[in-house]
Amino acid sequence: SGETGGDTAPPPDDCVAESEASVTLCADRFWAQELDATSRAEFDAALVDMPAELRDEALVDPVARARQLQWAIVAANALSAETLTVLLPDGTYDFTGLDEAHPSVPAADFYQQPLLPKLFVRRDDVTLRAAQEDAAPVLTASGPGADGVHHGRVFLLLDSSATGLLVEGLTFRGDAESASFTDPARSLHENDSSLYFRGQWGSAMVGLNGGANHATFDGCRFERVNGSAISAVGLLTVTDSVFEGALPDPEETDPQAATEALYDAVTAERGASPGMDFHGGIRRAYAYGPTVVEGSSFTGFVQGIVM
C-alpha cells in the first residue's frame, strides 16, 4: 500500500477469484481490478460518485482509508457474483467524524438507517477478512458521534434480508474506558435518541427486524466495547475470538457498584431502565436459529452472553 512501519503491509498479489462464481476485491485497489463484463458494468454504475481522491493505493490517513473501505463495500453490494470476498490490508480504518450511515443503507429504512452503520452488507455470501495471515485490520472510532454526545458506533451491519456473512481476523475497537464506565456518553449509541431498538445495537450486528440470516465471526477481536460487541437476530457462529469490555478491575472498583451506577445514570438520561441490554459481549435480540460460540474469551463485561 506504499506505507512503511508496522501499521500497514503491502497488499497481497493474489487478489484473484477462488472460482468462476467468485469475485475477490482488495480494499485498497478494488476500483482497478480486472472483472468480467457483467461485473464491470455493475461496478462502474455503483462507483459513479466515488471521490477521485479515494482511488489511491497509498492512503496514509486512517479516516480516508475508512472512507475507501466504505466504497469497497458499496462495490461488493452491487455485484451479482455468487460469492464475494473483500480483503482488508493491515492498518487502521478510523470512522471518527464519519457520522452518516453507509451509502448502501436505504434512506427510508426505518429500522437500520438510524443505526448509522459505517459498513452495511446487503447481499448474500460476503467474506470480509484480513488480506494476510499476520495482518490485523482495526475498525475503530473515538469521541462523540452523530449527536455530538454519545460515543457508541455500529461498525458493521448485515442487512436483515441478507445471509452468509463471514468476518475473519478483524478487530473492532471502541473507545470505552474503565475510568469513565459510569458515563452514559461512553456507552450509548451515537444516535441514541432516534433509535427504535435503543438497547439492541452492537459494534457488529446480524440483522435487526427479523429473518433467519447467518453470520460467522472467526478469529476476531472486540476491544474497548461501547454497549455490546455483537448484537444478533439471525443465526450466529463465533469461533476463536476475543471480547474485552470496560468494566473496572475488581481490585480497583467494585464491579457491582459500578454497574449499578451506570444503570442509574442511563435510566436518568433515558427515562427508562436499560434492563439487561447493556455492556455485553454477545447479545441475542430475537433468536432466529442457534448460537454457536467456540474457543472464545469474554472479560470485563456486565454480561458475557445475553440470550
Rosetta silent file (secondary structure, phi, psi, omega in degrees, C-alpha in Angstrom):
SEQUENCE: SGETGGDTAPPPDDCVAESEASVTLCADRFWAQELDATSRAEFDAALVDMPAELRDEALVDPVARARQLQWAIVAANALSAETLTVLLPDGTYDFTGLDEAHPSVPAADFYQQPLLPKLFVRRDDVTLRAAQEDAAPVLTASGPGADGVHHGRVFLLLDSSATGLLVEGLTFRGDAESASFTDPARSLHENDSSLYFRGQWGSAMVGLNGGANHATFDGCRFERVNGSAISAVGLLTVTDSVFEGALPDPEETDPQAATEALYDAVTAERGASPGMDFHGGIRRAYAYGPTVVEGSSFTGFVQGIVM
SCORE:     score description
SCORE:     0.000 S_00000001
   1 L     0.000    0.923  176.032    0.000    0.000    0.000 S_00000001
   2 L    90.246    1.103 -179.622    3.046    2.250   -0.107 S_00000001
   3 L  -100.136  161.224  177.458    3.355    2.725    3.661 S_00000001
   4 L  -120.354  168.115  178.942    6.203    1.773    5.934 S_00000001
   5 L    89.202 -172.764 -173.238    6.363    0.678    9.534 S_00000001
   6 L   -83.598   -7.303 -173.350    4.089   -1.654   11.475 S_00000001
   7 L   -73.935  -33.271 -177.798    0.757   -0.017   10.643 S_00000001
   8 L  -139.944  167.820  175.477    0.333   -1.492    7.181 S_00000001
   9 L  -137.254  154.995  178.739    1.737   -4.089    4.830 S_00000001
  10 L   -58.322  146.598  178.727    1.744   -4.268    1.030 S_00000001
  11 L   -66.705  152.787  179.639   -1.406   -5.804   -0.394 S_00000001
  12 L   -68.088  156.859  179.886   -1.144   -9.426   -1.500 S_00000001
  13 L   -89.873   -0.016 -174.066   -0.512  -10.178   -5.159 S_00000001
  14 L  -109.729   43.736  175.987   -3.146  -12.919   -5.319 S_00000001
  15 L   -77.139   71.441 -178.980   -6.351  -10.863   -5.407 S_00000001
  16 L  -127.159  154.514  179.602   -7.981  -13.393   -7.695 S_00000001
  17 L   -67.117  144.492  178.495  -11.295  -15.202   -7.544 S_00000001
  18 L   -79.566  -18.236  177.162  -11.277  -18.636   -5.976 S_00000001
  19 L  -155.411  172.912 -179.556  -13.760  -19.903   -8.567 S_00000001
  20 L   -65.697  -20.819 -178.771  -15.620  -18.686  -11.624 S_00000001
  21 L   -91.467   -0.917 -173.101  -18.559  -17.774   -9.404 S_00000001
  22 E  -110.430  154.570  169.964  -16.443  -15.659   -7.047 S_00000001
  23 E  -129.921  133.006  176.507  -15.072  -12.138   -7.033 S_00000001
  24 E  -118.033  125.224 -178.320  -12.242  -11.077   -4.723 S_00000001
  25 E  -115.195  130.394  171.227  -11.646   -7.365   -4.149 S_00000001
  26 E   -85.093  124.662 -170.327   -8.605   -5.812   -2.468 S_00000001
  27 L   -61.629  -24.472 -176.813   -9.982   -2.976   -0.349 S_00000001
  28 L   -98.902    5.877  176.368   -7.174   -0.574   -1.229 S_00000001
  29 L  -156.907   30.099 -173.960   -7.283   -1.037   -5.024 S_00000001
  30 H   -65.470  -29.305 -175.937  -10.672   -2.574   -5.804 S_00000001
  31 H   -69.748  -17.332 -174.007  -11.576    0.058   -8.415 S_00000001
  32 H  -108.820    7.928 -175.910   -8.705   -1.028  -10.692 S_00000001
  33 L   -82.589  153.854  179.330   -9.146   -4.798  -10.636 S_00000001
  34 L   -75.809  133.399 -179.656   -9.996   -6.898  -13.660 S_00000001
  35 L  -136.945  158.572  173.914  -13.612   -8.035  -13.797 S_00000001
  36 L   -69.682  167.424 -172.733  -15.833   -9.773  -16.301 S_00000001
  37 H   -59.041  -42.299 -179.651  -18.067   -7.579  -18.449 S_00000001
  38 H   -63.908  -48.689 -179.654  -21.182   -8.036  -16.300 S_00000001
  39 H   -63.067  -38.745 -179.519  -19.373   -7.296  -13.042 S_00000001
  40 H   -62.554  -41.489  179.400  -17.589   -4.317  -14.590 S_00000001
  41 H   -64.804  -43.921  177.736  -20.869   -2.716  -15.662 S_00000001
  42 H   -62.455  -42.335 -177.147  -22.405   -3.248  -12.185 S_00000001
  43 H   -62.974  -51.379 -177.539  -19.208   -1.995  -10.589 S_00000001
  44 H   -62.791  -37.539  178.969  -18.881    1.196  -12.632 S_00000001
  45 H   -65.821  -37.018 -177.745  -22.521    2.136  -12.042 S_00000001
  46 H   -72.457  -28.773 -172.670  -22.114    1.716   -8.277 S_00000001
  47 L  -102.978   15.517 -176.513  -18.954    3.815   -8.074 S_00000001
  48 L   -60.034  -28.469 -178.619  -20.008    6.761  -10.222 S_00000001
  49 L  -101.616    7.226 -179.846  -19.990    9.056   -7.154 S_00000001
  50 L   -67.260  125.586 -179.146  -16.809    7.702   -5.541 S_00000001
  51 L   -59.646  138.535 -177.257  -14.446   10.649   -4.848 S_00000001
  52 H   -61.285  -33.190 -176.472  -11.356   10.606   -7.044 S_00000001
  53 H   -68.301  -15.680  178.439   -9.035   11.173   -4.073 S_00000001
  54 H   -87.076   -6.880  177.615  -10.035    7.804   -2.624 S_00000001
  55 L   -88.949   66.155 -175.457   -8.751    5.948   -5.704 S_00000001
  56 L  -140.432  124.714 -179.621   -5.277    5.771   -4.228 S_00000001
  57 L   -75.063  -13.792 -171.821   -3.417    2.609   -3.202 S_00000001
  58 L  -115.776   36.881  178.359   -1.170    4.529   -0.805 S_00000001
  59 L   -63.800  131.608  179.903   -3.619    6.288    1.512 S_00000001
  60 L  -100.624  -36.754 -176.258   -1.924    7.143    4.805 S_00000001
  61 L   -69.433  124.448 -178.056   -4.765    8.840    6.675 S_00000001
  62 H   -62.703  -30.733  177.820   -6.820    6.255    8.647 S_00000001
  63 H   -70.688  -42.197  176.297  -10.063    8.211    8.107 S_00000001
  64 H   -62.400  -38.133  178.031   -9.502    8.315    4.347 S_00000001
  65 H   -64.785  -36.362  176.823   -8.795    4.586    4.445 S_00000001
  66 H   -65.239  -41.689  177.678  -12.122    4.049    6.253 S_00000001
  67 H   -63.795  -39.917  177.848  -13.957    6.021    3.544 S_00000001
  68 H   -61.539  -42.323  178.155  -12.189    3.963    0.888 S_00000001
  69 H   -63.422  -38.159  176.632  -13.350    0.766    2.626 S_00000001
  70 H   -56.325  -42.131  179.850  -16.919    2.080    2.648 S_00000001
  71 H   -72.274  -28.271  173.802  -16.785    2.330   -1.143 S_00000001
  72 H   -63.081  -37.303  178.039  -15.322   -1.158   -1.392 S_00000001
  73 H   -73.305  -34.699  172.860  -18.456   -2.402    0.371 S_00000001
  74 H   -57.259  -45.603  178.931  -20.639   -0.315   -1.956 S_00000001
  75 H   -63.519  -43.661 -179.878  -18.960   -2.123   -4.848 S_00000001
  76 H   -60.126  -42.638 -179.839  -19.372   -5.511   -3.188 S_00000001
  77 H   -63.764  -27.324 -174.360  -23.082   -4.926   -2.654 S_00000001
  78 H   -82.742  -19.684 -173.086  -23.550   -4.046   -6.323 S_00000001
  79 L   -84.670  142.344 -177.930  -22.013   -7.191   -7.806 S_00000001
  80 L   -96.094    5.039  176.675  -24.173  -10.198   -8.700 S_00000001
  81 L   -55.127  147.516 -174.820  -21.371  -12.777   -8.424 S_00000001
  82 L   -60.703  -42.872  177.767  -22.456  -15.773   -6.327 S_00000001
  83 E  -132.108  154.475 -175.912  -19.786  -15.196   -3.675 S_00000001
  84 E  -148.367  137.172  178.673  -17.577  -12.229   -2.924 S_00000001
  85 E  -122.493  134.111  172.974  -14.536  -11.574   -0.735 S_00000001
  86 E  -113.266  121.171 -179.995  -13.163   -8.204    0.356 S_00000001
  87 E   -95.970  127.495  179.671   -9.558   -8.315    1.598 S_00000001
  88 E  -103.201  114.528  173.657   -8.530   -5.671    4.145 S_00000001
  89 L   -61.636  159.105  178.229   -4.810   -4.806    4.231 S_00000001
  90 L   -57.701  148.391  177.326   -3.200   -4.324    7.617 S_00000001
  91 L   136.186 -178.302 -177.941   -3.774   -0.948    9.246 S_00000001
  92 E  -103.514  133.719  175.677   -6.325    1.272   10.969 S_00000001
  93 E  -114.975  100.404 -169.783   -9.696    2.199    9.463 S_00000001
  94 E  -101.032  114.447 -178.185  -10.862    5.144   11.566 S_00000001
  95 L   -92.583   11.015  176.029  -14.539    6.106   11.270 S_00000001
  96 L   -58.577  129.261  179.121  -14.223    9.117   13.587 S_00000001
  97 L    86.329  -10.753  176.803  -16.106   12.017   12.028 S_00000001
  98 L   -95.758   82.767 -167.204  -17.903    9.781    9.502 S_00000001
  99 L   -90.620   -9.991 -179.098  -21.281   10.170   11.153 S_00000001
 100 L   -83.917  160.882  173.465  -23.634    9.233    8.313 S_00000001
 101 L   -67.890  155.294  177.340  -24.939    5.747    7.598 S_00000001
 102 L   -54.968  143.525 -176.665  -23.128    3.726    4.950 S_00000001
 103 L   -57.658  -21.364 -178.874  -24.242    4.724    1.419 S_00000001
 104 L   -80.087  -11.072 -179.990  -25.811    1.284    0.852 S_00000001
 105 L   -75.517  123.350  177.851  -28.390    1.728    3.644 S_00000001
 106 L   -56.663  134.747 -175.063  -31.761    2.693    2.096 S_00000001
 107 L   -60.899  -30.825 -176.229  -32.612    6.235    3.139 S_00000001
 108 L   -95.595    9.247 -178.267  -36.154    5.299    4.170 S_00000001
 109 L   -70.891  107.754 -174.091  -35.180    2.211    6.189 S_00000001
 110 L   -64.621  -33.717 -174.377  -36.964    2.835    9.490 S_00000001
 111 L   -89.902  -43.013 -168.559  -35.003    0.205   11.428 S_00000001
 112 L   -98.972  -27.924  179.031  -31.475    0.266   10.045 S_00000001
 113 H   -60.030  -45.715 -178.561  -30.877    3.840    8.832 S_00000001
 114 H   -64.262  -17.705  178.260  -30.960    5.369   12.373 S_00000001
 115 H   -72.334  -15.844  178.641  -28.252    2.914   13.472 S_00000001
 116 L    51.765   46.874 -179.020  -25.846    4.782   11.172 S_00000001
 117 L   -63.078  138.237 -177.950  -23.783    1.649   10.388 S_00000001
 118 L   -78.361  -31.747  173.265  -20.400    2.522    8.920 S_00000001
 119 E  -127.113  133.701 -174.897  -20.317   -0.644    6.795 S_00000001
 120 E  -134.017  110.630  178.380  -23.543   -2.247    5.555 S_00000001
 121 E   -92.923  121.170 -175.792  -23.567   -5.606    3.771 S_00000001
 122 L  -126.874   32.209  174.798  -26.797   -6.072    1.836 S_00000001
 123 L  -142.236  163.219 -178.414  -26.115   -9.133   -0.316 S_00000001
 124 L   -78.609  155.802  166.204  -25.590  -12.843    0.373 S_00000001
 125 L    58.131   60.117  176.191  -22.312  -14.720    0.741 S_00000001
 126 E  -114.793  136.693  173.774  -19.780  -11.994    1.511 S_00000001
 127 E  -115.017  129.971  171.321  -16.460  -12.571    3.271 S_00000001
 128 E  -114.865  120.575 -178.480  -14.527   -9.754    4.944 S_00000001
 129 E  -149.077  160.853  175.765  -11.073  -10.829    6.040 S_00000001
 130 E   -62.293  141.625 -175.049   -7.542   -9.679    6.684 S_00000001
 131 L   -68.177  -26.391 -179.360   -5.516   -9.685    3.480 S_00000001
 132 L  -135.891  157.975 -175.978   -2.684  -11.677    5.037 S_00000001
 133 L   -60.380  -36.237 -177.633   -2.430  -14.170    7.879 S_00000001
 134 L   -94.949    7.879  177.959   -0.347  -11.823   10.042 S_00000001
 135 L   -81.750  152.564  179.416   -2.406   -8.719    9.249 S_00000001
 136 L  -139.561   72.941  178.145   -4.661   -7.172   11.900 S_00000001
 137 L   -60.881  136.164 -177.758   -7.016   -4.592   10.348 S_00000001
 138 E  -118.280  121.180  172.794   -8.624   -2.393   13.021 S_00000001
 139 E   -97.996  121.662 -171.791  -12.048   -0.754   12.593 S_00000001
 140 E  -148.444  169.978  172.512  -12.321    1.995   15.169 S_00000001
 141 L  -162.900  156.119  178.560  -13.725    5.385   16.145 S_00000001
 142 L  -142.634  157.105  178.344  -13.309    7.727   19.092 S_00000001
 143 L    77.827  179.769 -179.502  -15.138   10.622   20.651 S_00000001
 144 L   -64.248  149.204  179.655  -18.771   11.659   20.186 S_00000001
 145 L   -99.686 -134.381 -169.714  -20.563   10.585   17.030 S_00000001
 146 L   -60.439  -36.118 -176.864  -23.515   11.978   15.110 S_00000001
 147 L   -88.344    0.094  178.310  -25.324   13.566   18.064 S_00000001
 148 L    75.154    5.628 -177.142  -22.171   15.192   19.410 S_00000001
 149 L  -126.554  -55.747 -171.074  -22.587   13.472   22.783 S_00000001
 150 L   -91.105  150.864 -169.837  -22.594    9.682   22.640 S_00000001
 151 L  -102.359  -19.048 -170.272  -19.677    7.522   21.516 S_00000001
 152 E   -68.564  133.303  179.552  -21.139    4.128   20.532 S_00000001
 153 L  -121.794  152.087  164.730  -20.881    3.124   16.847 S_00000001
 154 L   -99.197  109.620 -178.909  -22.164    0.289   14.686 S_00000001
 155 L   -79.994  -34.202 -175.051  -19.130   -0.562   12.595 S_00000001
 156 E  -145.564  130.109  178.823  -20.697   -3.397   10.601 S_00000001
 157 E  -133.070  129.164  172.664  -24.324   -4.381    9.960 S_00000001
 158 E   -92.022  123.171 -179.924  -25.656   -7.297    7.928 S_00000001
 159 L   -53.900  143.950 -179.188  -28.955   -6.390    6.270 S_00000001
 160 L   -60.668  -23.924 -177.997  -31.922   -8.334    7.617 S_00000001
 161 L   -92.505   -2.396 -176.698  -32.603   -9.696    4.117 S_00000001
 162 L  -109.117  161.362 -178.674  -29.030  -10.934    3.514 S_00000001
 163 L  -149.279  169.890  174.567  -27.195  -14.003    4.790 S_00000001
 164 L    79.552   31.657  177.184  -23.875  -15.804    4.658 S_00000001
 165 E   -83.857  131.991  175.215  -21.561  -13.123    6.049 S_00000001
 166 E  -123.949  125.325  179.729  -18.121  -14.335    7.169 S_00000001
 167 E  -119.435  121.588 -174.950  -15.771  -11.997    9.053 S_00000001
 168 E  -127.487  127.234  169.121  -12.229  -13.235    9.649 S_00000001
 169 L    70.255   23.242  178.761   -9.318  -11.691   11.514 S_00000001
 170 L  -102.495  151.999  174.864  -10.710   -8.187   12.029 S_00000001
 171 E  -112.517  130.611  175.802  -10.544   -6.048   15.179 S_00000001
 172 E  -109.917  118.129 -172.256  -13.468   -3.826   16.206 S_00000001
 173 E  -126.744  117.185  174.132  -12.298   -1.194   18.709 S_00000001
 174 L   -87.669 -156.977  178.572  -14.462    1.319   20.541 S_00000001
 175 L  -132.976   22.669  177.470  -13.282    3.952   22.999 S_00000001
 176 L   -65.518  143.370  179.745  -14.917    2.847   26.249 S_00000001
 177 L  -131.820  143.381  178.844  -12.703    3.257   29.308 S_00000001
 178 H   -62.733  -31.154 -178.761  -12.997    1.787   32.775 S_00000001
 179 H   -65.670  -24.173 -179.619  -12.282    5.234   34.227 S_00000001
 180 H  -121.517   31.634 -175.244  -15.484    6.564   32.664 S_00000001
 181 L   -60.049  -33.208 -175.783  -17.552    3.364   32.813 S_00000001
 182 L   -86.552    6.370 -179.578  -20.466    5.042   34.571 S_00000001
 183 L   -92.341  114.752 -179.537  -20.759    7.794   31.921 S_00000001
 184 H   -57.608  -28.701 -179.433  -23.705    7.100   29.563 S_00000001
 185 H   -58.892  -32.607 -179.233  -21.975    9.125   26.833 S_00000001
 186 H   -77.446  -20.086 -170.779  -19.368    6.376   26.559 S_00000001
 187 H  -108.882  -29.699 -174.810  -21.934    3.582   26.341 S_00000001
 188 L   -83.534  156.642 -177.623  -24.960    4.811   24.391 S_00000001
 189 E   -66.170  149.794 -176.393  -25.240    4.830   20.605 S_00000001
 190 L   -61.562  -14.969  178.326  -24.211    7.962   18.694 S_00000001
 191 L  -128.291   38.139 -167.479  -27.834    8.428   17.600 S_00000001
 192 H   -54.040  -44.312 -174.166  -29.427    7.013   20.738 S_00000001
 193 H   -67.594  -17.961 -178.238  -32.474    9.243   20.968 S_00000001
 194 H   -99.210   -0.940 -176.424  -33.556    8.341   17.407 S_00000001
 195 L   -81.864  138.911  173.735  -33.268    4.548   17.717 S_00000001
 196 L   -78.720  -48.232  175.153  -36.364    2.362   17.757 S_00000001
 197 L   -95.907   82.753 -167.015  -34.421   -0.584   19.212 S_00000001
 198 L   -69.818  -32.255 -176.829  -32.401    1.560   21.585 S_00000001
 199 L  -102.975    8.305 -170.072  -30.643   -1.174   23.508 S_00000001
 200 L  -109.060   16.969  178.449  -30.195   -3.721   20.766 S_00000001
 201 L   -90.878  162.525  176.546  -27.279   -2.325   18.783 S_00000001
 202 L  -149.279  166.388  176.767  -23.736   -3.678   18.806 S_00000001
 203 L   -54.747  -39.095  171.247  -20.345   -2.900   17.317 S_00000001
 204 E  -125.902  141.904 -175.898  -21.248   -5.582   14.768 S_00000001
 205 E  -132.275  143.346  176.877  -24.856   -6.587   14.053 S_00000001
 206 E  -113.735  100.664 -179.483  -26.562   -9.524   12.373 S_00000001
 207 L    65.346 -175.892  176.268  -29.930   -8.369   11.063 S_00000001
 208 L  -156.635  -57.588 -171.245  -32.358   -6.426   13.194 S_00000001
 209 L  -103.478   40.634  173.904  -36.053   -6.703   12.353 S_00000001
 210 L   105.224  163.147  179.240  -36.345  -10.445   11.785 S_00000001
 211 L   114.624  146.235 -175.921  -35.151  -13.055    9.342 S_00000001
 212 L   -95.742   47.448  176.617  -33.055  -16.210    9.536 S_00000001
 213 L   -75.325  170.310 -170.731  -29.837  -14.707    8.194 S_00000001
 214 E  -140.512  132.547  175.311  -26.471  -16.096    9.299 S_00000001
 215 E  -133.331  147.719  177.644  -23.120  -14.535   10.145 S_00000001
 216 E  -126.775  132.268  174.277  -19.832  -16.054   11.311 S_00000001
 217 E  -116.387  119.586 -176.113  -17.020  -14.258   13.138 S_00000001
 218 E  -126.580  126.595  177.757  -13.750  -16.174   13.211 S_00000001
 219 L    62.891   32.346 -179.402  -10.518  -15.017   14.830 S_00000001
 220 L  -100.050  163.534  175.146  -11.867  -11.521   15.526 S_00000001
 221 E  -126.263  142.271  175.913  -11.265   -9.145   18.417 S_00000001
 222 E  -127.609  110.928 -171.239  -13.714   -6.744   20.082 S_00000001
 223 E  -121.492  149.640  176.184  -11.937   -4.198   22.289 S_00000001
 224 L    47.913   49.665 -169.852  -12.972   -1.236   24.469 S_00000001
 225 L   -69.339  129.334  169.653  -16.562   -2.081   23.645 S_00000001
 226 L   -93.505  123.483 -179.049  -19.256    0.589   23.901 S_00000001
 227 L    74.422 -118.535  178.817  -22.565   -1.121   24.632 S_00000001
 228 L  -115.797  153.993  179.109  -22.420   -4.627   23.148 S_00000001
 229 L   -78.241  -53.760  178.328  -19.834   -6.203   20.866 S_00000001
 230 E  -126.116  130.438  171.427  -22.204   -8.283   18.704 S_00000001
 231 E  -117.173  122.094 -171.599  -25.986   -7.950   18.527 S_00000001
 232 E  -129.595  134.194  171.712  -27.566  -10.756   16.534 S_00000001
 233 L  -100.492  -47.930 -178.668  -31.069  -11.596   15.356 S_00000001
 234 L   -80.114 -168.081  178.559  -30.232  -14.320   12.843 S_00000001
 235 E   -61.338  143.115 -177.585  -28.015  -17.376   13.195 S_00000001
 236 E  -138.497  130.520  173.657  -24.659  -16.596   14.777 S_00000001
 237 E  -125.773  126.924  179.007  -21.376  -18.507   14.894 S_00000001
 238 E  -127.538  123.138 -179.540  -18.367  -17.137   16.797 S_00000001
 239 E  -131.414  140.691  171.349  -15.054  -19.019   16.873 S_00000001
 240 L    49.259   45.350 -177.732  -11.612  -18.263   18.295 S_00000001
 241 L  -119.880  159.990 -176.032  -12.471  -14.627   19.083 S_00000001
 242 E  -121.796  131.361 -179.493  -11.647  -12.282   21.960 S_00000001
 243 E  -121.551  121.675 -178.151  -14.105   -9.925   23.676 S_00000001
 244 E  -125.320  114.511  178.912  -12.794   -7.220   26.024 S_00000001
 245 L   -92.616 -171.735 -174.298  -15.174   -4.930   27.903 S_00000001
 246 L  -115.952    9.489  178.874  -14.559   -1.849   30.017 S_00000001
 247 L   -56.928  132.803 -176.538  -15.919   -2.921   33.420 S_00000001
 248 L   -58.660  151.326  177.171  -13.451   -1.637   36.048 S_00000001
 249 L   -59.531  127.979 -178.545  -10.914   -4.009   37.577 S_00000001
 250 L   -59.830  -22.944  178.286  -12.479   -5.540   40.716 S_00000001
 251 L   -76.077  -14.461 -179.036   -9.267   -4.807   42.633 S_00000001
 252 L  -109.251  -35.333 -177.693   -9.769   -1.100   41.972 S_00000001
 253 L  -143.343  140.638  177.083  -13.557   -0.636   41.877 S_00000001
 254 L   -66.479  113.588 -177.767  -16.472   -2.768   42.998 S_00000001
 255 H   -58.662  -37.363  179.788  -17.956   -4.046   39.689 S_00000001
 256 H   -63.589  -44.179  179.283  -21.433   -4.351   41.192 S_00000001
 257 H   -65.625  -40.036  179.196  -21.375   -0.746   42.390 S_00000001
 258 H   -64.699  -41.556  179.675  -20.025    0.454   39.030 S_00000001
 259 H   -64.495  -44.408  179.009  -22.721   -1.436   37.144 S_00000001
 260 H   -63.369  -38.879  178.686  -25.486   -0.047   39.356 S_00000001
 261 H   -64.463  -40.015  178.050  -24.114    3.478   38.941 S_00000001
 262 H   -65.677  -45.510  178.667  -24.098    3.068   35.154 S_00000001
 263 H   -59.174  -42.658  179.560  -27.645    1.706   35.135 S_00000001
 264 H   -63.296  -42.299 -178.404  -28.812    4.606   37.301 S_00000001
 265 H   -66.428  -42.090  178.972  -27.123    7.144   35.046 S_00000001
 266 H   -67.457  -40.778  178.564  -28.569    5.638   31.860 S_00000001
 267 H   -61.199  -41.155  179.038  -32.021    5.368   33.424 S_00000001
 268 H   -65.242  -38.266 -177.829  -31.887    9.031   34.415 S_00000001
 269 H   -74.656  -41.175 -176.609  -30.825   10.079   30.908 S_00000001
 270 H   -86.689  -24.882 -174.042  -33.291    7.888   29.011 S_00000001
 271 L    82.780    9.875  178.435  -36.133    7.994   31.480 S_00000001
 272 L  -156.116  148.886 -179.591  -36.288    4.191   31.419 S_00000001
 273 L   -70.490  141.874  175.867  -34.088    1.370   32.636 S_00000001
 274 L   -74.374   -9.058 -178.853  -31.841   -0.312   30.044 S_00000001
 275 L    62.344 -138.070 -179.131  -32.662   -3.683   31.589 S_00000001
 276 L   -88.828   -4.453 -174.237  -30.254   -6.427   30.554 S_00000001
 277 L   -80.078   61.227 -172.610  -29.440   -4.811   27.201 S_00000001
 278 L  -152.540  130.254  172.215  -26.190   -3.392   28.390 S_00000001
 279 L    45.392   69.609  178.196  -22.432   -3.889   28.074 S_00000001
 280 E  -128.832  161.657  176.677  -22.232   -7.453   26.881 S_00000001
 281 E   -73.020  -53.425  178.395  -20.025   -9.476   24.591 S_00000001
 282 E  -129.362  130.834  177.101  -22.850  -11.042   22.569 S_00000001
 283 E  -121.535  122.981  176.831  -26.477  -10.002   22.717 S_00000001
 284 E   -94.629  112.231 -179.180  -29.195  -12.116   21.152 S_00000001
 285 L   -74.657  -78.665  173.604  -32.136   -9.853   20.303 S_00000001
 286 L  -123.066  116.141 -169.712  -34.697  -12.226   18.776 S_00000001
 287 L   -82.420  104.753  172.187  -33.119  -15.596   18.122 S_00000001
 288 L   -98.930   77.040 -178.823  -33.919  -16.921   14.644 S_00000001
 289 L   115.249  175.808 -173.370  -31.765  -20.017   14.885 S_00000001
 290 L   -76.821  163.016  171.801  -28.930  -21.320   17.050 S_00000001
 291 E  -118.093  127.350  178.917  -25.964  -19.549   18.561 S_00000001
 292 E  -120.970  122.723  177.352  -22.584  -21.305   18.457 S_00000001
 293 E  -128.235  121.058 -177.404  -19.623  -19.921   20.420 S_00000001
 294 E  -135.980  141.228  171.460  -16.361  -21.877   20.481 S_00000001
 295 L    59.893   31.722 -175.057  -12.795  -21.158   21.580 S_00000001
 296 L  -123.353  158.042 -178.331  -13.551  -17.563   22.597 S_00000001
 297 E  -125.389  148.331 -178.973  -12.970  -15.464   25.728 S_00000001
 298 E  -131.809  120.762  178.230  -15.029  -12.733   27.435 S_00000001
 299 E  -136.633  145.763  171.533  -13.559  -10.367   30.024 S_00000001
 300 L    75.904   25.102  178.511  -14.646   -7.095   31.602 S_00000001
 301 L  -113.002  157.500  170.223  -18.366   -7.201   30.714 S_00000001
 302 L   -68.602  -43.825  173.688  -21.515   -6.939   32.801 S_00000001
 303 E  -129.716  133.750  175.346  -22.768   -9.905   30.764 S_00000001
 304 E   -72.496  -53.799  178.744  -20.623  -12.129   28.557 S_00000001
 305 E  -135.462  127.745  177.987  -23.542  -13.510   26.547 S_00000001
 306 E  -112.959  124.479 -176.778  -27.177  -12.404   26.898 S_00000001
 307 L  -133.550    0.000    0.000  -29.815  -14.699   25.390 S_00000001
